[in-house]
mmCIF file of C-alpha atoms and ligand atoms in Angstrom:
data_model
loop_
_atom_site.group_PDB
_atom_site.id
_atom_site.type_symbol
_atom_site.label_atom_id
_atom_site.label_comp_id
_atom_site.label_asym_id
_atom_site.label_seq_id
_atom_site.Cartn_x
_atom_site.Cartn_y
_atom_site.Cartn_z
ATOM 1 C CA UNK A 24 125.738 129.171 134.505
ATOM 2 C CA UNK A 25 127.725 131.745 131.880
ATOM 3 C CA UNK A 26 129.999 130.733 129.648
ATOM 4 C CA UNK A 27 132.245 132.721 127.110
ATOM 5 C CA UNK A 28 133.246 132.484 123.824
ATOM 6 C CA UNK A 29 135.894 134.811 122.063
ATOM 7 C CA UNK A 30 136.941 134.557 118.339
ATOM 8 C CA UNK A 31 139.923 136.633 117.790
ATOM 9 C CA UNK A 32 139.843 137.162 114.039
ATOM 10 C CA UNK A 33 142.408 138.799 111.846
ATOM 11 C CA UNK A 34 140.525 142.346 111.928
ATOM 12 C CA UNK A 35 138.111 141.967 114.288
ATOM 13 C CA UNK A 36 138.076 140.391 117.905
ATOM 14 C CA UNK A 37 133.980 139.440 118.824
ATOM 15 C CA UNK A 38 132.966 138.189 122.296
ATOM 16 C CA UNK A 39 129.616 136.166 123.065
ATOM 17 C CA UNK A 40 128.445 135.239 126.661
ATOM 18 C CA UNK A 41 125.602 132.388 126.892
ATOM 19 C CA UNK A 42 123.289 131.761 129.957
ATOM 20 C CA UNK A 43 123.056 127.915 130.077
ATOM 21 C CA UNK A 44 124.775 127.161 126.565
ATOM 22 C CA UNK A 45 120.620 128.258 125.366
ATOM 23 C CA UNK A 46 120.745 132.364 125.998
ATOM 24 C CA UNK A 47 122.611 134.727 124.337
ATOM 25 C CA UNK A 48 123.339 137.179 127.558
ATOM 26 C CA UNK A 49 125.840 139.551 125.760
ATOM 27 C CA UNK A 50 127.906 140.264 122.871
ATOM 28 C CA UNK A 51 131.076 142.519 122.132
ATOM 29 C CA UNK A 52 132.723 143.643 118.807
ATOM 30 C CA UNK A 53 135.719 145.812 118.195
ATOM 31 C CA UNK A 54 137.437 146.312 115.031
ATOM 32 C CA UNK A 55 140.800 145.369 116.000
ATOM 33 C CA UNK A 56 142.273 141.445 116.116
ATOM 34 C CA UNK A 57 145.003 139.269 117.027
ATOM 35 C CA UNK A 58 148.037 141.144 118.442
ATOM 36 C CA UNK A 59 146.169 144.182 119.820
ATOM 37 C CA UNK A 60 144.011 145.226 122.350
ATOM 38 C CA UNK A 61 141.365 144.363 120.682
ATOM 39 C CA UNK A 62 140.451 141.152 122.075
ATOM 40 C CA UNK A 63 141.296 142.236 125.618
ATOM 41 C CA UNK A 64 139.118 145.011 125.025
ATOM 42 C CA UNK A 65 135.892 143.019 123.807
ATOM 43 C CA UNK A 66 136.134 140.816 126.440
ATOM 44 C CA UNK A 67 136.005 143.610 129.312
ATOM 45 C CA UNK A 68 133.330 145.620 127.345
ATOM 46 C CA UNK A 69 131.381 141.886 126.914
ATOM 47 C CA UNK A 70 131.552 141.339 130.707
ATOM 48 C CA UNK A 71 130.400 144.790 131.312
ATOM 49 C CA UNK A 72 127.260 144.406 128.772
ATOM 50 C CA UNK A 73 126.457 141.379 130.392
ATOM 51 C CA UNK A 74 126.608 142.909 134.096
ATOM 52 C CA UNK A 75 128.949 140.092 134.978
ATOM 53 C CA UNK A 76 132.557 139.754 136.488
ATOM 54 C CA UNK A 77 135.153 137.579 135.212
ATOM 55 C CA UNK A 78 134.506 134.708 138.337
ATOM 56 C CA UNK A 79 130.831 134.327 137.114
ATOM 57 C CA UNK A 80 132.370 132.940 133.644
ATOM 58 C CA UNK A 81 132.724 129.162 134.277
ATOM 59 C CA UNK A 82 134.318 128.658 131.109
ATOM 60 C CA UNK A 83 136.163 130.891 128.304
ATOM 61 C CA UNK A 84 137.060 129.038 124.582
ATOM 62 C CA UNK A 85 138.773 130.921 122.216
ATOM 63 C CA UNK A 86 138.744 130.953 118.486
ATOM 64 C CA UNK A 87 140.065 132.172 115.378
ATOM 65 C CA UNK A 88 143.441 133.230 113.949
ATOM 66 C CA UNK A 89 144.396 134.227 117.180
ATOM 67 C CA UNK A 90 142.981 132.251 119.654
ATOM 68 C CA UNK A 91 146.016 130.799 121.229
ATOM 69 C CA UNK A 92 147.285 134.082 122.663
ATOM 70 C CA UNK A 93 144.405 134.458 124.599
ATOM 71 C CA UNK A 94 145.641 134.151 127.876
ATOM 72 C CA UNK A 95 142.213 133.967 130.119
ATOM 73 C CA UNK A 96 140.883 131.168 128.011
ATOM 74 C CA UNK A 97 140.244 127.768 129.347
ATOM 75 C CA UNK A 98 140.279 126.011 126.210
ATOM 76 C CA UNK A 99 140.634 126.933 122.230
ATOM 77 C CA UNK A 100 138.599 125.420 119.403
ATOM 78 C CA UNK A 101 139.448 125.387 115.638
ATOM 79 C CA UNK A 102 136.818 128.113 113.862
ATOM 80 C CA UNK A 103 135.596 125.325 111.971
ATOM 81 C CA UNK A 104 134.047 123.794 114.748
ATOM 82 C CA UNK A 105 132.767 127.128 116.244
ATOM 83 C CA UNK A 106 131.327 128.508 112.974
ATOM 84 C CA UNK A 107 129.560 125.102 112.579
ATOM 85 C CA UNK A 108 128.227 125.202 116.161
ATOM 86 C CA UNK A 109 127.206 128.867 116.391
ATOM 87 C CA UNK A 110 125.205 128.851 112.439
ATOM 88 C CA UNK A 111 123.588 125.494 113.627
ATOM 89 C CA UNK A 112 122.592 126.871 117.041
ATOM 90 C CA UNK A 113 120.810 129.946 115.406
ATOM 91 C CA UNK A 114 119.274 128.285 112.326
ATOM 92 C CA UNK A 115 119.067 124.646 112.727
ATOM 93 C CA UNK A 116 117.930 124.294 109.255
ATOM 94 C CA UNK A 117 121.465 125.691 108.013
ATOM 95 C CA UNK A 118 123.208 122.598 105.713
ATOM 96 C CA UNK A 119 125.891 124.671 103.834
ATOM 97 C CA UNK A 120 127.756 127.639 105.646
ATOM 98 C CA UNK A 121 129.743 130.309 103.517
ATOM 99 C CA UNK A 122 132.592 131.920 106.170
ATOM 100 C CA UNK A 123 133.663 134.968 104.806
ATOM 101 C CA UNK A 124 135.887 136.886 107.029
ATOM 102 C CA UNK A 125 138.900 139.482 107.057
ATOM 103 C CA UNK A 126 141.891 137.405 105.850
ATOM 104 C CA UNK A 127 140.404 133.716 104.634
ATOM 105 C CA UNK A 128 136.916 132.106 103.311
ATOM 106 C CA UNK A 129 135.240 128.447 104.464
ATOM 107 C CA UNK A 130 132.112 126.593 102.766
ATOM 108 C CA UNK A 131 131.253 123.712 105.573
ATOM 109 C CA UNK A 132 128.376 121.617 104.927
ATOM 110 C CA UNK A 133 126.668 120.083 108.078
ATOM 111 C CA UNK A 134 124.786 116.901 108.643
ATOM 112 C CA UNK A 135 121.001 116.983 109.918
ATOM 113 C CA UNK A 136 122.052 117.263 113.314
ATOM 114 C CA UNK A 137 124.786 119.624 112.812
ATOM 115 C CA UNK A 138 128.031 117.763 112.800
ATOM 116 C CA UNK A 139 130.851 118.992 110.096
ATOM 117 C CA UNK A 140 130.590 116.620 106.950
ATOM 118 C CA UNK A 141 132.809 118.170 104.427
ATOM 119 C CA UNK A 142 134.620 121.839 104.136
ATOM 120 C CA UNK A 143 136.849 123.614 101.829
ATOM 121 C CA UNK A 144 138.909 127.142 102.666
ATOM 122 C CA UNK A 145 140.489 129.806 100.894
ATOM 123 C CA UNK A 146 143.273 130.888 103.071
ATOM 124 C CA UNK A 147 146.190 131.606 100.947
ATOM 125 C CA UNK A 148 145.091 134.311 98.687
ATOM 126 C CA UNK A 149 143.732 137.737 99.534
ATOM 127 C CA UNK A 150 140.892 137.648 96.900
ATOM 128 C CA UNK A 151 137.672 135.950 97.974
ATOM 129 C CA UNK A 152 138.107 137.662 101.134
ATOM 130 C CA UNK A 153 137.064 140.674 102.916
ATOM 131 C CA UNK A 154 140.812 141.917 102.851
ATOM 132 C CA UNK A 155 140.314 142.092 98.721
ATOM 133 C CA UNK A 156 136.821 144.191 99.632
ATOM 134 C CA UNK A 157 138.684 146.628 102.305
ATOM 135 C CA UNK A 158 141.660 147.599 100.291
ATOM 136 C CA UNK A 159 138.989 148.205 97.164
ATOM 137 C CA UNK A 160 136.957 150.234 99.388
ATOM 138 C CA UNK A 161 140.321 152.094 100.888
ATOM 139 C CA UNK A 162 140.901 152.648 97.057
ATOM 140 C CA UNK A 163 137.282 154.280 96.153
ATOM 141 C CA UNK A 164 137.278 155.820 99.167
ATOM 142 C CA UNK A 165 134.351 154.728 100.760
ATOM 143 C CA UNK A 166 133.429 152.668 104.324
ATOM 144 C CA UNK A 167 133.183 148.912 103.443
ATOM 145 C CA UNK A 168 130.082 148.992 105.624
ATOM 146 C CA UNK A 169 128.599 151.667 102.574
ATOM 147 C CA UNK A 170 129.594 149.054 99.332
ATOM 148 C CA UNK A 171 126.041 147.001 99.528
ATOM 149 C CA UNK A 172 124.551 150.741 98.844
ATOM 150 C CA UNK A 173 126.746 150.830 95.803
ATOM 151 C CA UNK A 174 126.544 147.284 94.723
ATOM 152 C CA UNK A 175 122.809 146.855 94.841
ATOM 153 C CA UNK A 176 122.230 150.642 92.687
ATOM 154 C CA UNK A 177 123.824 148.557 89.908
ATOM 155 C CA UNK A 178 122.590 147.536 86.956
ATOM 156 C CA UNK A 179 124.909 146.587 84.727
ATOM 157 C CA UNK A 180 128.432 145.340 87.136
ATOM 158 C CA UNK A 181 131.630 145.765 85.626
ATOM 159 C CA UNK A 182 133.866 142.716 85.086
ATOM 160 C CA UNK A 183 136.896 142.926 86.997
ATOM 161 C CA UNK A 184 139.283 140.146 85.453
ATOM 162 C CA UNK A 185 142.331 140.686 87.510
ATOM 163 C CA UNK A 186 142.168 137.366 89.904
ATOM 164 C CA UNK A 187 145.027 138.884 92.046
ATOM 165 C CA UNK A 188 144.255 141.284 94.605
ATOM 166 C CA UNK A 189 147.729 143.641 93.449
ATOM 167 C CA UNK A 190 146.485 143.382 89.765
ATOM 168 C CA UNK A 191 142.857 143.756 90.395
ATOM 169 C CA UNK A 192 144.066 147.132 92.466
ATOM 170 C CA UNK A 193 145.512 149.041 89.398
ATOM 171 C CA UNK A 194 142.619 147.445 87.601
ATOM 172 C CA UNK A 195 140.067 149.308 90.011
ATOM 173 C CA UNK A 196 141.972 152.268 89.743
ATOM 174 C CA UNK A 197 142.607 152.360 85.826
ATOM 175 C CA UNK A 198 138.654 151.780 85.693
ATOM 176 C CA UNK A 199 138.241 154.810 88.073
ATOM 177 C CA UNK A 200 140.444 157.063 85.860
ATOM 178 C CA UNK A 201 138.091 156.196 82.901
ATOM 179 C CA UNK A 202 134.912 157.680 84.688
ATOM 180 C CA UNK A 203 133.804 154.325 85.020
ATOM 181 C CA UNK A 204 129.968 154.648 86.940
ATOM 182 C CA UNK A 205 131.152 153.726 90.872
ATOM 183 C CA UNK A 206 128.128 151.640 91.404
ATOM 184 C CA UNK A 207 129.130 149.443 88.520
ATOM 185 C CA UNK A 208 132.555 149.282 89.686
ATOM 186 C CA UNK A 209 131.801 148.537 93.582
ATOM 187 C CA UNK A 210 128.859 145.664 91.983
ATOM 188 C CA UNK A 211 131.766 144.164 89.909
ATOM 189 C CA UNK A 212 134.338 144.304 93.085
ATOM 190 C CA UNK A 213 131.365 142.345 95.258
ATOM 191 C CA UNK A 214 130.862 139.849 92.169
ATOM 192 C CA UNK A 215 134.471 139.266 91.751
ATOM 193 C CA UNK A 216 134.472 138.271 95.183
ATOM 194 C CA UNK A 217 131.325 135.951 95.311
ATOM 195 C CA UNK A 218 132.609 134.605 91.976
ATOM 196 C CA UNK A 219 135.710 133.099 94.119
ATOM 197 C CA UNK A 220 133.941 132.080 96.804
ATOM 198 C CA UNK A 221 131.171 130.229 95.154
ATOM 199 C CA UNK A 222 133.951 128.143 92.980
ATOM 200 C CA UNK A 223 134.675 126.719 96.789
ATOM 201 C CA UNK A 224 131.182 126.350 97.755
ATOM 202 C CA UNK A 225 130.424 124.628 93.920
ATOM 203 C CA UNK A 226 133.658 121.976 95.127
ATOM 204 C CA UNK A 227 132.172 121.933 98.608
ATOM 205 C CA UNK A 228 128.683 121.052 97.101
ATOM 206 C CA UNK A 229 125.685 123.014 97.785
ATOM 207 C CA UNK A 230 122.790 122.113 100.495
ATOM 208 C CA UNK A 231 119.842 124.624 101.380
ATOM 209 C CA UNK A 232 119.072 126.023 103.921
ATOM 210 C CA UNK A 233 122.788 128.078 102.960
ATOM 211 C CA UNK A 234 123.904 130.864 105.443
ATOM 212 C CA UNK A 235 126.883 133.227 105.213
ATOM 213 C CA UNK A 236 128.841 133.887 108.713
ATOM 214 C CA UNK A 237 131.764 136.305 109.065
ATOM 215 C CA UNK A 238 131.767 140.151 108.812
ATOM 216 C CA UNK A 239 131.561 139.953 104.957
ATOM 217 C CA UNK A 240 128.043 138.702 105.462
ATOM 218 C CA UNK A 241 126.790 141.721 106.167
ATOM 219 C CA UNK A 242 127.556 143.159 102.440
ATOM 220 C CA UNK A 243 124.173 142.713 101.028
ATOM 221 C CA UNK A 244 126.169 143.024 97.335
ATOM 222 C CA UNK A 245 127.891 139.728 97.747
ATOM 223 C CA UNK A 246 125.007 137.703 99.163
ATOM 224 C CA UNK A 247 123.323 138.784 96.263
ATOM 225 C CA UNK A 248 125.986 138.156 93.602
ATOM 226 C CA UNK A 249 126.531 134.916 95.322
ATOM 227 C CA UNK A 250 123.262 133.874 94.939
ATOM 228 C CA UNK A 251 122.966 134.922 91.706
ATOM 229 C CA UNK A 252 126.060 132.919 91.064
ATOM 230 C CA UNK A 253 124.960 129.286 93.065
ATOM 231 C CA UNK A 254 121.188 129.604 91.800
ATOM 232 C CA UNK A 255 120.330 129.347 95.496
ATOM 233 C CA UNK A 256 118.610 132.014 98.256
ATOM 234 C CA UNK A 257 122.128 132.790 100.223
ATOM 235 C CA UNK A 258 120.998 134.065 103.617
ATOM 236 C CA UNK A 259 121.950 135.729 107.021
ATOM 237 C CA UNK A 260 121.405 137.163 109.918
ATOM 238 C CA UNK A 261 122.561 140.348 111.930
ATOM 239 C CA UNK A 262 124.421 138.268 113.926
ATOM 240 C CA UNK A 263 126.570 136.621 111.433
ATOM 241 C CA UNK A 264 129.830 137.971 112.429
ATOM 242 C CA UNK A 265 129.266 136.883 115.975
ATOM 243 C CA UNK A 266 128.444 133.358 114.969
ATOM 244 C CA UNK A 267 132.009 132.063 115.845
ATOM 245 C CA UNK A 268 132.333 133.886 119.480
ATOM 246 C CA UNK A 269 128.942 132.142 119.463
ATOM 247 C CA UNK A 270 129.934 128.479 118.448
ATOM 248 C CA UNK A 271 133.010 128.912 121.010
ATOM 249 C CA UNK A 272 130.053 129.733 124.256
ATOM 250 C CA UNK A 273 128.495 126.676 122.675
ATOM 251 C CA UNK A 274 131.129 124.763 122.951
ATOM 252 C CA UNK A 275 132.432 125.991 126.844
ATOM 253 C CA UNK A 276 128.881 124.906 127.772
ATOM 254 C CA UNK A 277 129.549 121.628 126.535
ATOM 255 C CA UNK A 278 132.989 121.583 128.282
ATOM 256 C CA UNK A 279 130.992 122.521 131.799
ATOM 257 C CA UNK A 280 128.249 119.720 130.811
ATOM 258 C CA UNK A 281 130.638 117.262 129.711
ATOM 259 C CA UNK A 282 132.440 117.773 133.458
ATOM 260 C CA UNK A 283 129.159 117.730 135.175
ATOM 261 C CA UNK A 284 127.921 114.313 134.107
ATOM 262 C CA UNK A 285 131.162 112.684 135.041
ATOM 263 C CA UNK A 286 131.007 114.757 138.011
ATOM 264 C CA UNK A 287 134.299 116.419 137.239
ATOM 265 C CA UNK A 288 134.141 119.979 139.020
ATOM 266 C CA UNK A 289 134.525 123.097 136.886
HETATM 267 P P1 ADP B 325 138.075 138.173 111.069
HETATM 268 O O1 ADP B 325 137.404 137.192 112.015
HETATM 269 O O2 ADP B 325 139.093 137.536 110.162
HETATM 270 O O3 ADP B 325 138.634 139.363 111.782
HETATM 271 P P2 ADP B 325 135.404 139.049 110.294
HETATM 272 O O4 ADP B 325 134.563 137.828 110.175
HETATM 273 O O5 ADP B 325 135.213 139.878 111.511
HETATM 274 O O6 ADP B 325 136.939 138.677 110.089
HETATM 275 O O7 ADP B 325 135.154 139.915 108.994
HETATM 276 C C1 ADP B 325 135.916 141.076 108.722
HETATM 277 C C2 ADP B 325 135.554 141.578 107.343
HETATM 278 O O8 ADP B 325 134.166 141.887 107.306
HETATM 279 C C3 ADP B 325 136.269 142.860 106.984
HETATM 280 O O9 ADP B 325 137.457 142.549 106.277
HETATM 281 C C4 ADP B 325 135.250 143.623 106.140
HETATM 282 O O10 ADP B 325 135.533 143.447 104.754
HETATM 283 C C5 ADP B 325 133.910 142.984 106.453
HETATM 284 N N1 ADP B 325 132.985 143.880 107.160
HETATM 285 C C6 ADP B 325 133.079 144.272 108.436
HETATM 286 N N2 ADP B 325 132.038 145.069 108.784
HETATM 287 C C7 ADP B 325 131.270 145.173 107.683
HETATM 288 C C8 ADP B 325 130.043 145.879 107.386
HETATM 289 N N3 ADP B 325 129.403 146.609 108.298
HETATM 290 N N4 ADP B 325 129.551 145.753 106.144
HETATM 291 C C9 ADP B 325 130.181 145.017 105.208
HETATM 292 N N5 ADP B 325 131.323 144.354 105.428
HETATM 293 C C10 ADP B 325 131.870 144.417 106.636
#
């Protein structure tokens, strides 16, 4: 039995399809979110990976910012709940999870067996987000995906001390007009963020195993500075930004399960 989870982010819309809630069948990314094609899209291209039409699905949850315009899903779930699911289901020794995405950031801390016992979120300001990282990349004119190459070449980061995501802009750019060395400057952009998001995680309180999900995972300069920062090993895995779609399969299995013991038909 396949079911299908879809979290349709802010900048990015990610699809995950599960063989028996246990498999991970297929997965789907494109860098466009809510209120484009981009979810549509990564749903058709997730099917396709997967070999599968849409009447093998028995059940689709959305999540994310834009989960409720979804119109093929059966049933939405708060990305609180998926990111918990999905981190838990790939490393079940996970007790802290740092949620970085395009537009908002989440420390949840999980119980032994998974369930959500605390969380704290960032989603009123752009810094401590990836937004803060893409318009600093836009401004230094390099691919967000290339700002780990920077960071980590650093030895000595730059402070940025604009907290403000407008001021720390002209910041970046007076610093640029100064000759300042770019790996510095892209190490102190990664550390400004990490230095917001671990204040959360620090209020949030910090368990090991700790693992970063969301697309700003992937920037080996803020796991580090955020490690660096919390005095703990801050991992990840490839799949981080996937880890919602995947809590949301998770949870449509459950749906399917839930209906099968009470002998409700799906
Ligand atoms: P959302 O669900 O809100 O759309 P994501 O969890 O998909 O957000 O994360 C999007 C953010 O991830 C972007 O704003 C960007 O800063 C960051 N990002 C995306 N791809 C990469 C990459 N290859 N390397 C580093 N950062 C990335």
């Amino acid at each position: 039995m396949y079911t299908l989870g879809i979290d349709i982010g802010s900048t990015t819309s990610k699809c995950v399809i599960l063989r028996d809630g246990k498999e991970i069948v297929a997965k789907s990314l494109v860098v466009a979110g809510t209120g484009t094609k981009g979810p549509k899209q990564s749903y058709e291209e997730v099917l396709s990976a997967a070999g599968l039409n849409e009447s093998d699905i028995a059940f689709i949850m959305a999540t994310g910012y834009g989960r409720t315009t979804f119109e093929k899903m059966n049933g939405e779930m708060s990305e609180l709940s998926c990111h918990g699911k999905g981190v838990f289901f790939a490393n079940p020794g996970c007790r802290t999870i740092i949620d970085i995405g395009g537009q908002d950031a989440k420390v949840i801390s999980l119980t032994d067996s998974g369930s959500i016992s605390n969380f704290v979120m960032n989603d009123k300001c752009a810094a401590g987000t990836g937004r803060f990282l893409d318009v600093m990349a836009g401004i230094l004119m390099i691919g967000v995906e290339e700002l780990e190459e920077y960071a980590l070449r650093s030895a000595s980061p730059v402070s940025i001390s604009s907290t403000c995501t407008v001021f720390a802009e002209s910041e970046v750019i007076s610093q640029l007009s100064k000759n300042v060395n770019k790996d510095d400057l892209v190490a102190g952009i990664c550390g400004s963020v990490a230095s917001r998001v671990a204040a959360l995680a620090k209020r949030a309180g910090i368990k090991e195993e700790v693992f970063m999900s969301g697309g700003v995972a992937q920037n080996g300069g803020v796991r580090a500075a955020l490690s660096k920062e919390l005095g703990v090993d801050v991992k990840y895995t490839d799949d981080a930004q996937y880890m919602g779609a995947l809590g949301a399969a998770i949870a449509a299995f459950h749906e399917i399960d839930k209906g099968l013991q009470s002998g409700t038909d799906h």
